[in-house]
Each structure stands twice: as C-alpha cells, then as structure tokens.
Amino acid sequence: MTRPIRDPAPSKWGYRWQRWMLTPGVRTGLRVGVPMATVALVAGLWSLNDANRALLTDRVAQLTEAFHQRPQFMVSELSITGADETLADSVTKVANVTFPVSSFDLDLAGLRTRIAALDSVADARVRVGDAGALEIAVTPRVPVALWRTPEGLRMIDADGVFAGAVTSRSDRLDLPLIAGQGAQGHIAEALTLFRSAGPIAERMRGLVRVGDRRWDMVLDRDQRILLPADGPVSALDRVIALNEAQDVLDRDVAVVDMRVPQRPTLRLAQEAVIATRNASAAGRVQRMGQ
Amino acid sequence: MRDLYETQRAMRNVRKAAMQRGVIAILDVGTSKIACLVLRFDGPDRLGDNDGVGSLAGQSRFRVIGAATTRSRGVRFGEIDAMQETERAIRTAVQAAQKMAEVRVDHVIACFAGARPRSYGLDGSVEVAENIVTENDIGRVLAACDMPDFGDDRDVLHAQPVNFALDHRSGLGDPRGQMGQTLTTDLHLLTVDATAIRNLFFCIKRCDLELAGIASSAYVSGVSSLVEDEQELGAACIDMGGGSTSLSVFMKKHMIYSDAVRMGGDHVTGDISMGLQVPMQTAERIKTFYGGVVATGMDDREMIEIGGDTGDWERDRRTVSRAELIGIMRPRIEEILEEVRARLDAAGFEHLPSQQIVLTGGGSQIPGLDGLAAKILGQQVRLGRPLRVQGLPQAATGPAFSSSVGLALFAAHPQDEWWDFDVPADTYPARSLKRAVKWFKDNW
C-alpha cells in the first residue's frame, strides 16, 4: 500500500512569517541586533545596582594600577645631559620627581614645559629611555652679552632672551655690556659692532641704545662715539681709521658724532675748550708783546 | 490587446528590476508537480550588454541556489482548477526553495502547459521611413501585422518576431541599421485562454509574489532540451507532462509553432487505476516502477503484486503480469503520440529541412518510448534531457525538469517579443509633422 508523500502546505501566516524571517534586514537584525540588545540589557540591569558599579570601577582601577606598577614600566633614575652642574641641580629641583615612579604617572609634556621655562635653558627633551631611566637632554642658553637694566645686570643670549642674572660686572668680564631701551632686540648688531671695534676694544666700556633707534659706543674717559641708525659698522670703521691716522680718541675729545655720516663732528671736552681758548689768548699777548 | 501590451511591458520591467536585485524565482506550474527554482544572477557577465548570448549559452550569468518540488494540487490539464489548492502548492514549493536558498524572493517567472495554446503566423510590412531601418521601424512593422480574430477570451502569451525581410532579402535576424525600402516581418503569435493566465496571476499574487514574466511550457522546454543545431535546422520538442502533452516546433532558433494535446501521464495512471482496480497512488507507483510500452516474452512471467488497498489484506493479494500492465499503458500512449502526429502534420512539420523530434518531460521516461515514438512520429526521434545549469541539484536534472531549466534560460536570455519595442503610436505626431514638412519641400 502506498501513501502520498507527506508534503503539507504552510499556512498563509506561516509562509509570511518565513518570508519575513528571510528578509536580509531582518536576518541581520536577528543575527547581530538581538545578541547585542541582550548583552546591553543584561549589562544595563546589572549596573543599575550601585554596589555593582562600585565593584566594577574598583576592579578596573585595581587592574589599571597593577598594570602600571609592573617593573617594565617603572622609572627609577634620572639622567640629565647637556647641562653643567648648577643647571643640572636646578633642573633636578624643578623636575621634582620621586623615584621609583611608573612611566604612566609621569607627565612628560608638563615636565618638559617646566624645564624649558627655566631661564638658562633654551630647550629640553624629556623621554623615558631604556632601563627605566628618565632622560632629560637640556640645551642651555649661551649668554652673549650683559644687559644693564634698572633692576640690575642680566645676561642675555643671541636671541635677546634673558639667560640669568649676575650681581656685578666683574663676574662676567668676558661678556660685552649693552644698555638702553630696546637693546635686547638688536643683539646681533651690537655683537657685530663689538667685533669690529678692533684697536679700541680695550678702551670700550659698552654700547648704549639711544631712543631704541641707534647705538652710542661708550669708551673710558667718558668718551662717546655716536653711531648712525643706518650703517653703524661703516661709521665705526671710519672713526677707527680717523683714530689710526690722527689719534683722535687719544686727544681730549668728549664726543665723536657720526650721526650724519657726511659730516663727522667732534665735541671737545670742557677743559680742552678752556685750554685752547687760554692758549690762543696767550699767543695773542705774546705777539702783542713782541 | 492594449492592456495586455501594458501588462507584458510591466512584467518585463519587473524582470529587469529583479535582475538588478539578483534573485528571481522560477515556477513551473504543472499538473503532476510544481517546481520552484531560485536563481541568483551574479555571474561574470551579469552587467555586460547582451551582445549576443553570453558564455555557456548565457548560463554563466546565473546559478541555481534553491530548488524544490512539490506534488501539485488543484491543477488539471495544465490549468489551474482549484485556486486555493494551487495557491497552497505554490506556497509549499516557494517556501522550500527559499529555505534552501536562504533568501527571500519577490519576483517569479512562471510557466504552464495547458490553456489550449494556439499558434498564429502573422506578417506585416511597412515602408522604411529614412532608408535605414531603426528600432522605430521594427516597432512599426510589428504593429502593422494584422491581428487575427482570436476571440475576447484569449490572451497573447508570446508574440515573437521570427523573421525579417528587407526588400527581397529574407531571413534577417536583426535588420537594424540596414538600408532598404520595405521591411517585412513574420510574427509568431501564441494565444492561450485568458482565464488561465488570470488565474495564475491571481494565485501568484496571493502568495505575496510578483509575476516577472510568463511563458509557455512548450516553448521553454524546447529551449532547454533542444541542442543548438536542432533549434537552427528545425525540430519539434514534445513535452510529455502529467495533464497535457505540449509540442513546440523550432526553426532558425525561433519557435514557429506550438500546440498541446490534452492528454498526459495522468491519463495513463488513470487507465491503470481503472484497469487494475487500484487507487491512483498505487497505480502511479506501479506505472513508474514497472511501466513500459513494448512487451516481451519475459514480461509475461514477471508478476507484479499490485497491493490493492481494499482493506482485505488477507485475500487481496492480486498480481498482474507486466505484459498486462503494458497492454493497459500502450494504447493510451499510442493515442497521445498519434494526436501529436496529427498536430505536427497540421502544422506542416514535414516541410522542415530537418525533422528531429525530441521527447522530454516526465512522461518520456517510460522505457521503450523512443521505439514506439519512432514508429508513430518518424525515424529521427530521441529522448531529451534539459541542459545542465550551474547549481542545479541532481534530483532536478531529469527530463521532468526541462521546462523549469528552460524557464531559467529564458530568464537569463529572453527572446525579443513584440512588447519589447516601442509603440509606434507614441511617435506618430512627430512623423506626421515630418511628412508635412516634406510635402511642403516637395511642392514649393
């Protein structure tokens, strides 16, 4: 006896349901959306409890701490390169790191900012190097001149940036002295002038910026060379040449005025004027007496 | 007529949309089984222009990803008889195929065998407007074919241009761009009962599916089971289904004639059931296991336990010899084949250069059928199986699936139909204006 193969037709709603379940969007939703929603729901319900949340944060903090404190991340020594002893001391003081410390707890950017903010430091590089050493490479500022200000003597570097203070001129006789408002902005020009002073270098006491516009060169015996705003070096060269030829500066001259380059002007010292006047009067008496 | 044109165009657009989405279902609504294949169009030349048929006869464009067959319910003679039942059977097949494909299909191409197909050969002729044949001219010449009066209750299923002639040159496949004066075409028109199409529409709509095309089962089984030479030189494909035996004649790769005999394998089963006094299921089983058409001496001795389900198991141990079974089956099959012969003769099949006959469909699996068919239909008879397509399960490669496979090929590479060309009426005002201008130019 044979029966027909059992082949039941789906009900209309069963058929629709199956077609709906085969729709790509629905399939993706079921495969991805439902598990994600379930996980989110469970996690949400669990974290509704305060104790659970505290437990979670504690646990996370604990694990983070344990990870940070692993020996691979510990920094135990400080090495400073490129600084002399006093600078290294001040860098160490500014860095203010208590060893051992985890490298996660080090604020390297902040450290670098603090060190670079030191007067005598031009730039600093800070990194955690091999073998747990905090390496600080310091580029110190090189002072090129002394700058006399109302507050006192300061050292400045080639960029005109404050690079430390000195108490008296005799501390740094090797550095030239400049003064006047705006002098720090024209260090390069001042240094050129110092270099081209040549034969009168021993007599020179410093440069004064006048009106933030031009330089006065001050020599000993209160002599001054007034240099123009444009081409001060060539004007100085002319004065030196004049001095070589006629020993102008050895005479009793108070001011050599080169402000108008076409018309160099000399101003004699007060005694010299008087002496000259007396001498010419004596000459006249002599001639009258003859 | 006009609304059918619109319907067919709409179906063609749906088919294009489905191809874009890449998944389409094939539904073969038969009398004994309903088969559903789900095709995925993702082959290498999917987006390429149809410059001829693609590689592997256009099959490389698709893959069968789901296949299901179910016992048909509510279909008689290849036509829907009980709509609810058929709808349920379609749902079963579609659901199983979708389950196998793991994808939802919304568009379906269907074919059916019955509904009294009738073939008409039409011809039309127009003057070519500008000496060079354009697509417009083809639309016009197709519209110029004079429609036979086939009745209000019939609908056009296929309207395929099978031949074009330009002046005195005939046999052109594609006359576009050629020079000439008079364009003539031969159109093969296949009409079926309108109610059958409407019922199928309605059934598929009630399954939440959208019909993306409809084809005659005779045509598509010819597409799949005739080899290229046979289609070119002339051959007939006889699809022996459950409720009807449909035949289609091919020539120059076009179907030129189609008809159906309203008899099939189910009638053979019915004969066995009546002759042996057994239920239809038992008769079907006996037919498929022991059936045949040529009796030999051996068959007299081979006894078949028919296992009649009369409830009296003790006494009802009837047996029948295989020769008796063959004696029941053979007259009916001869009758079917003779009817087919008559239809072929009416169509003038003997005038074709080659008279190959290919038997396919579930009924063609009866042992010895080719010998019997050779006696009735002519010497050139062979049994045909559908082309192999990629991804088709082994269970669905038999001759019973030739129309499903053919429908898949049809979906991949459809034949140009009348409604693929624009209606010439749309362009009529422009042409009349042009004609007026021409008249002015000529006369002044």
mmCIF file of N, CA, C and O in Angstrom, chain B residues 19-77:
data_model
loop_
_atom_site.group_PDB
_atom_site.id
_atom_site.type_symbol
_atom_site.label_atom_id
_atom_site.label_comp_id
_atom_site.label_asym_id
_atom_site.label_seq_id
_atom_site.Cartn_x
_atom_site.Cartn_y
_atom_site.Cartn_z
ATOM 1 N N MET B 19 16.419 41.321 -11.923
ATOM 2 C CA MET B 19 17.798 41.016 -12.330
ATOM 3 C C MET B 19 18.765 41.955 -11.633
ATOM 4 O O MET B 19 19.869 41.564 -11.266
ATOM 5 N N GLN B 20 18.350 43.199 -11.460
ATOM 6 C CA GLN B 20 19.211 44.136 -10.736
ATOM 7 C C GLN B 20 19.419 43.664 -9.313
ATOM 8 O O GLN B 20 20.517 43.724 -8.792
ATOM 9 N N ARG B 21 18.341 43.212 -8.684
ATOM 10 C CA ARG B 21 18.472 42.735 -7.314
ATOM 11 C C ARG B 21 19.187 41.407 -7.265
ATOM 12 O O ARG B 21 19.771 41.067 -6.242
ATOM 13 N N GLY B 22 19.147 40.671 -8.348
ATOM 14 C CA GLY B 22 19.979 39.478 -8.442
ATOM 15 C C GLY B 22 19.304 38.185 -8.055
ATOM 16 O O GLY B 22 19.896 37.133 -8.204
ATOM 17 N N VAL B 23 18.086 38.215 -7.552
ATOM 18 C CA VAL B 23 17.433 36.958 -7.174
ATOM 19 C C VAL B 23 16.070 36.908 -7.845
ATOM 20 O O VAL B 23 15.310 37.863 -7.796
ATOM 21 N N ILE B 24 15.796 35.784 -8.472
ATOM 22 C CA ILE B 24 14.498 35.626 -9.119
ATOM 23 C C ILE B 24 14.099 34.157 -8.989
ATOM 24 O O ILE B 24 14.959 33.285 -8.925
ATOM 25 N N ALA B 25 12.811 33.917 -8.907
ATOM 26 C CA ALA B 25 12.349 32.536 -8.767
ATOM 27 C C ALA B 25 11.714 32.078 -10.068
ATOM 28 O O ALA B 25 11.162 32.875 -10.822
ATOM 29 N N ILE B 26 11.823 30.797 -10.306
ATOM 30 C CA ILE B 26 11.258 30.151 -11.482
ATOM 31 C C ILE B 26 10.163 29.237 -10.968
ATOM 32 O O ILE B 26 10.398 28.473 -10.037
ATOM 33 N N LEU B 27 8.987 29.323 -11.535
ATOM 34 C CA LEU B 27 7.892 28.487 -11.055
ATOM 35 C C LEU B 27 7.289 27.749 -12.234
ATOM 36 O O LEU B 27 6.825 28.369 -13.178
ATOM 37 N N ASP B 28 7.354 26.431 -12.177
ATOM 38 C CA ASP B 28 6.758 25.610 -13.224
ATOM 39 C C ASP B 28 5.495 24.989 -12.640
ATOM 40 O O ASP B 28 5.562 24.099 -11.798
ATOM 41 N N VAL B 29 4.362 25.501 -13.077
ATOM 42 C CA VAL B 29 3.095 25.004 -12.549
ATOM 43 C C VAL B 29 2.627 23.885 -13.458
ATOM 44 O O VAL B 29 2.141 24.127 -14.564
ATOM 45 N N GLY B 30 2.820 22.674 -13.017
ATOM 46 C CA GLY B 30 2.445 21.534 -13.833
ATOM 47 C C GLY B 30 1.278 20.795 -13.220
ATOM 48 O O GLY B 30 0.809 21.129 -12.135
ATOM 49 N N THR B 31 0.838 19.777 -13.947
ATOM 50 C CA THR B 31 -0.313 19.021 -13.460
ATOM 51 C C THR B 31 0.092 18.038 -12.374
ATOM 52 O O THR B 31 -0.643 17.804 -11.427
ATOM 53 N N SER B 32 1.291 17.457 -12.517
ATOM 54 C CA SER B 32 1.688 16.461 -11.529
ATOM 55 C C SER B 32 2.628 17.025 -10.484
ATOM 56 O O SER B 32 2.670 16.521 -9.372
ATOM 57 N N LYS B 33 3.397 18.035 -10.814
ATOM 58 C CA LYS B 33 4.278 18.621 -9.804
ATOM 59 C C LYS B 33 4.418 20.122 -10.054
ATOM 60 O O LYS B 33 4.221 20.604 -11.168
ATOM 61 N N ILE B 34 4.773 20.805 -8.962
ATOM 62 C CA ILE B 34 5.082 22.228 -9.075
ATOM 63 C C ILE B 34 6.528 22.376 -8.650
ATOM 64 O O ILE B 34 6.906 21.944 -7.554
ATOM 65 N N ALA B 35 7.346 22.898 -9.532
ATOM 66 C CA ALA B 35 8.769 23.029 -9.238
ATOM 67 C C ALA B 35 9.104 24.497 -9.101
ATOM 68 O O ALA B 35 8.566 25.342 -9.817
ATOM 69 N N CYS B 36 9.961 24.786 -8.160
ATOM 70 C CA CYS B 36 10.397 26.164 -7.963
ATOM 71 C C CYS B 36 11.915 26.174 -7.879
ATOM 72 O O CYS B 36 12.496 25.409 -7.116
ATOM 73 N N LEU B 37 12.543 26.986 -8.698
ATOM 74 C CA LEU B 37 13.993 27.176 -8.628
ATOM 75 C C LEU B 37 14.244 28.624 -8.235
ATOM 76 O O LEU B 37 13.534 29.516 -8.670
ATOM 77 N N VAL B 38 15.256 28.835 -7.406
ATOM 78 C CA VAL B 38 15.650 30.204 -7.084
ATOM 79 C C VAL B 38 16.986 30.458 -7.762
ATOM 80 O O VAL B 38 17.941 29.708 -7.566
ATOM 81 N N LEU B 39 17.021 31.484 -8.586
ATOM 82 C CA LEU B 39 18.242 31.794 -9.330
ATOM 83 C C LEU B 39 18.899 33.024 -8.738
ATOM 84 O O LEU B 39 18.225 33.969 -8.349
ATOM 85 N N ARG B 40 20.207 32.965 -8.685
ATOM 86 C CA ARG B 40 20.950 34.167 -8.297
ATOM 87 C C ARG B 40 21.760 34.620 -9.497
ATOM 88 O O ARG B 40 22.519 33.842 -10.065
ATOM 89 N N PHE B 41 21.546 35.866 -9.884
ATOM 90 C CA PHE B 41 22.269 36.390 -11.044
ATOM 91 C C PHE B 41 23.499 37.114 -10.548
ATOM 92 O O PHE B 41 23.436 38.261 -10.132
ATOM 93 N N ASP B 42 24.634 36.439 -10.530
ATOM 94 C CA ASP B 42 25.864 37.119 -10.091
ATOM 95 C C ASP B 42 27.041 36.649 -10.926
ATOM 96 O O ASP B 42 28.170 36.723 -10.491
ATOM 97 N N GLY B 43 26.754 36.144 -12.109
ATOM 98 C CA GLY B 43 27.834 35.623 -12.939
ATOM 99 C C GLY B 43 28.721 36.721 -13.478
ATOM 100 O O GLY B 43 28.480 37.896 -13.237
ATOM 101 N N PRO B 44 29.776 36.339 -14.191
ATOM 102 C CA PRO B 44 30.747 37.329 -14.655
ATOM 103 C C PRO B 44 30.170 38.358 -15.606
ATOM 104 O O PRO B 44 30.500 39.534 -15.510
ATOM 105 N N ASP B 45 29.289 37.948 -16.509
ATOM 106 C CA ASP B 45 28.792 38.929 -17.487
ATOM 107 C C ASP B 45 27.385 39.361 -17.146
ATOM 108 O O ASP B 45 26.559 39.582 -18.005
ATOM 109 N N ARG B 46 27.133 39.494 -15.848
ATOM 110 C CA ARG B 46 25.800 39.877 -15.426
ATOM 111 C C ARG B 46 25.442 41.275 -15.891
ATOM 112 O O ARG B 46 24.351 41.528 -16.372
ATOM 113 N N LEU B 47 26.411 42.190 -15.749
ATOM 114 C CA LEU B 47 26.086 43.577 -16.062
ATOM 115 C C LEU B 47 26.484 43.949 -17.480
ATOM 116 O O LEU B 47 26.260 45.058 -17.908
ATOM 117 N N GLY B 48 27.104 43.020 -18.204
ATOM 118 C CA GLY B 48 27.519 43.329 -19.561
ATOM 119 C C GLY B 48 26.315 43.466 -20.471
ATOM 120 O O GLY B 48 25.236 42.952 -20.189
ATOM 121 N N ASP B 49 26.483 44.165 -21.554
ATOM 122 C CA ASP B 49 25.391 44.290 -22.506
ATOM 123 C C ASP B 49 25.163 42.938 -23.168
ATOM 124 O O ASP B 49 26.070 42.139 -23.309
ATOM 125 N N ASN B 50 23.928 42.737 -23.567
ATOM 126 C CA ASN B 50 23.617 41.471 -24.204
ATOM 127 C C ASN B 50 24.094 41.502 -25.640
ATOM 128 O O ASN B 50 23.319 41.649 -26.569
ATOM 129 N N ASP B 51 25.380 41.384 -25.789
ATOM 130 C CA ASP B 51 25.953 41.382 -27.122
ATOM 131 C C ASP B 51 25.997 39.935 -27.571
ATOM 132 O O ASP B 51 26.986 39.249 -27.440
ATOM 133 N N GLY B 52 24.887 39.474 -28.061
ATOM 134 C CA GLY B 52 24.778 38.062 -28.339
ATOM 135 C C GLY B 52 24.550 37.324 -27.037
ATOM 136 O O GLY B 52 24.366 37.912 -25.983
ATOM 137 N N VAL B 53 24.580 36.015 -27.139
ATOM 138 C CA VAL B 53 24.394 35.198 -25.953
ATOM 139 C C VAL B 53 25.728 35.159 -25.224
ATOM 140 O O VAL B 53 26.780 35.111 -25.833
ATOM 141 N N GLY B 54 25.700 35.207 -23.901
ATOM 142 C CA GLY B 54 26.936 35.204 -23.136
ATOM 143 C C GLY B 54 27.622 33.863 -23.175
ATOM 144 O O GLY B 54 27.241 32.968 -23.921
ATOM 145 N N SER B 55 28.651 33.726 -22.367
ATOM 146 C CA SER B 55 29.387 32.474 -22.350
ATOM 147 C C SER B 55 28.504 31.373 -21.781
ATOM 148 O O SER B 55 27.592 31.624 -21.000
ATOM 149 N N LEU B 56 28.765 30.140 -22.190
ATOM 150 C CA LEU B 56 27.986 28.970 -21.782
ATOM 151 C C LEU B 56 26.494 29.165 -22.080
ATOM 152 O O LEU B 56 25.645 28.932 -21.239
ATOM 153 N N ALA B 57 26.215 29.634 -23.284
ATOM 154 C CA ALA B 57 24.835 29.852 -23.718
ATOM 155 C C ALA B 57 24.077 30.749 -22.766
ATOM 156 O O ALA B 57 22.900 30.556 -22.493
ATOM 157 N N GLY B 58 24.778 31.733 -22.204
ATOM 158 C CA GLY B 58 24.128 32.680 -21.315
ATOM 159 C C GLY B 58 23.887 32.154 -19.923
ATOM 160 O O GLY B 58 23.260 32.804 -19.109
ATOM 161 N N GLN B 59 24.371 30.934 -19.647
ATOM 162 C CA GLN B 59 24.063 30.371 -18.342
ATOM 163 C C GLN B 59 25.039 30.790 -17.284
ATOM 164 O O GLN B 59 24.791 30.583 -16.107
ATOM 165 N N SER B 60 26.199 31.309 -17.693
ATOM 166 C CA SER B 60 27.192 31.650 -16.681
ATOM 167 C C SER B 60 26.728 32.833 -15.865
ATOM 168 O O SER B 60 27.321 33.174 -14.867
ATOM 169 N N ARG B 61 25.629 33.435 -16.296
ATOM 170 C CA ARG B 61 25.160 34.605 -15.560
ATOM 171 C C ARG B 61 24.402 34.237 -14.309
ATOM 172 O O ARG B 61 24.202 35.069 -13.458
ATOM 173 N N PHE B 62 23.901 33.025 -14.234
ATOM 174 C CA PHE B 62 23.090 32.717 -13.056
ATOM 175 C C PHE B 62 23.502 31.385 -12.445
ATOM 176 O O PHE B 62 24.200 30.580 -13.042
ATOM 177 N N ARG B 63 23.033 31.181 -11.271
ATOM 178 C CA ARG B 63 23.321 29.982 -10.511
ATOM 179 C C ARG B 63 22.022 29.608 -9.799
ATOM 180 O O ARG B 63 21.307 30.471 -9.317
ATOM 181 N N VAL B 64 21.723 28.318 -9.739
ATOM 182 C CA VAL B 64 20.535 27.875 -9.017
ATOM 183 C C VAL B 64 20.921 27.740 -7.558
ATOM 184 O O VAL B 64 21.852 27.005 -7.222
ATOM 185 N N ILE B 65 20.271 28.475 -6.685
ATOM 186 C CA ILE B 65 20.638 28.376 -5.278
ATOM 187 C C ILE B 65 19.551 27.714 -4.451
ATOM 188 O O ILE B 65 19.777 27.389 -3.304
ATOM 189 N N GLY B 66 18.405 27.514 -5.051
ATOM 190 C CA GLY B 66 17.367 26.818 -4.296
ATOM 191 C C GLY B 66 16.479 26.060 -5.262
ATOM 192 O O GLY B 66 16.198 26.537 -6.355
ATOM 193 N N ALA B 67 16.092 24.874 -4.895
ATOM 194 C CA ALA B 67 15.218 24.102 -5.761
ATOM 195 C C ALA B 67 14.279 23.305 -4.891
ATOM 196 O O ALA B 67 14.676 22.783 -3.855
ATOM 197 N N ALA B 68 13.036 23.260 -5.263
ATOM 198 C CA ALA B 68 12.073 22.473 -4.503
ATOM 199 C C ALA B 68 10.977 22.008 -5.438
ATOM 200 O O ALA B 68 10.635 22.680 -6.409
ATOM 201 N N THR B 69 10.474 20.831 -5.161
ATOM 202 C CA THR B 69 9.384 20.281 -5.945
ATOM 203 C C THR B 69 8.301 19.846 -4.981
ATOM 204 O O THR B 69 8.603 19.372 -3.891
ATOM 205 N N THR B 70 7.100 20.035 -5.371
ATOM 206 C CA THR B 70 6.020 19.522 -4.539
ATOM 207 C C THR B 70 4.950 18.920 -5.439
ATOM 208 O O THR B 70 4.853 19.252 -6.620
ATOM 209 N N ARG B 71 4.210 18.005 -4.855
ATOM 210 C CA ARG B 71 3.082 17.401 -5.553
ATOM 211 C C ARG B 71 2.102 18.508 -5.882
ATOM 212 O O ARG B 71 1.813 19.355 -5.043
ATOM 213 N N SER B 72 1.630 18.485 -7.093
ATOM 214 C CA SER B 72 0.731 19.550 -7.497
ATOM 215 C C SER B 72 -0.676 19.253 -6.999
ATOM 216 O O SER B 72 -1.104 18.104 -6.930
ATOM 217 N N ARG B 73 -1.372 20.293 -6.629
ATOM 218 C CA ARG B 73 -2.766 20.139 -6.210
ATOM 219 C C ARG B 73 -3.595 21.144 -6.992
ATOM 220 O O ARG B 73 -3.180 22.280 -7.191
ATOM 221 N N GLY B 74 -4.734 20.696 -7.371
ATOM 222 C CA GLY B 74 -5.684 21.622 -7.974
ATOM 223 C C GLY B 74 -5.326 22.072 -9.368
ATOM 224 O O GLY B 74 -5.793 23.102 -9.816
ATOM 225 N N VAL B 75 -4.495 21.335 -10.075
ATOM 226 C CA VAL B 75 -4.192 21.675 -11.458
ATOM 227 C C VAL B 75 -4.663 20.515 -12.326
ATOM 228 O O VAL B 75 -4.366 19.359 -12.027
ATOM 229 N N ARG B 76 -5.426 20.825 -13.363
ATOM 230 C CA ARG B 76 -5.850 19.783 -14.304
ATOM 231 C C ARG B 76 -5.522 20.257 -15.710
ATOM 232 O O ARG B 76 -5.737 21.420 -16.033
ATOM 233 N N PHE B 77 -5.038 19.363 -16.516
ATOM 234 C CA PHE B 77 -4.687 19.676 -17.910
ATOM 235 C C PHE B 77 -3.763 20.886 -18.003
ATOM 236 O O PHE B 77 -3.842 21.674 -18.936
#
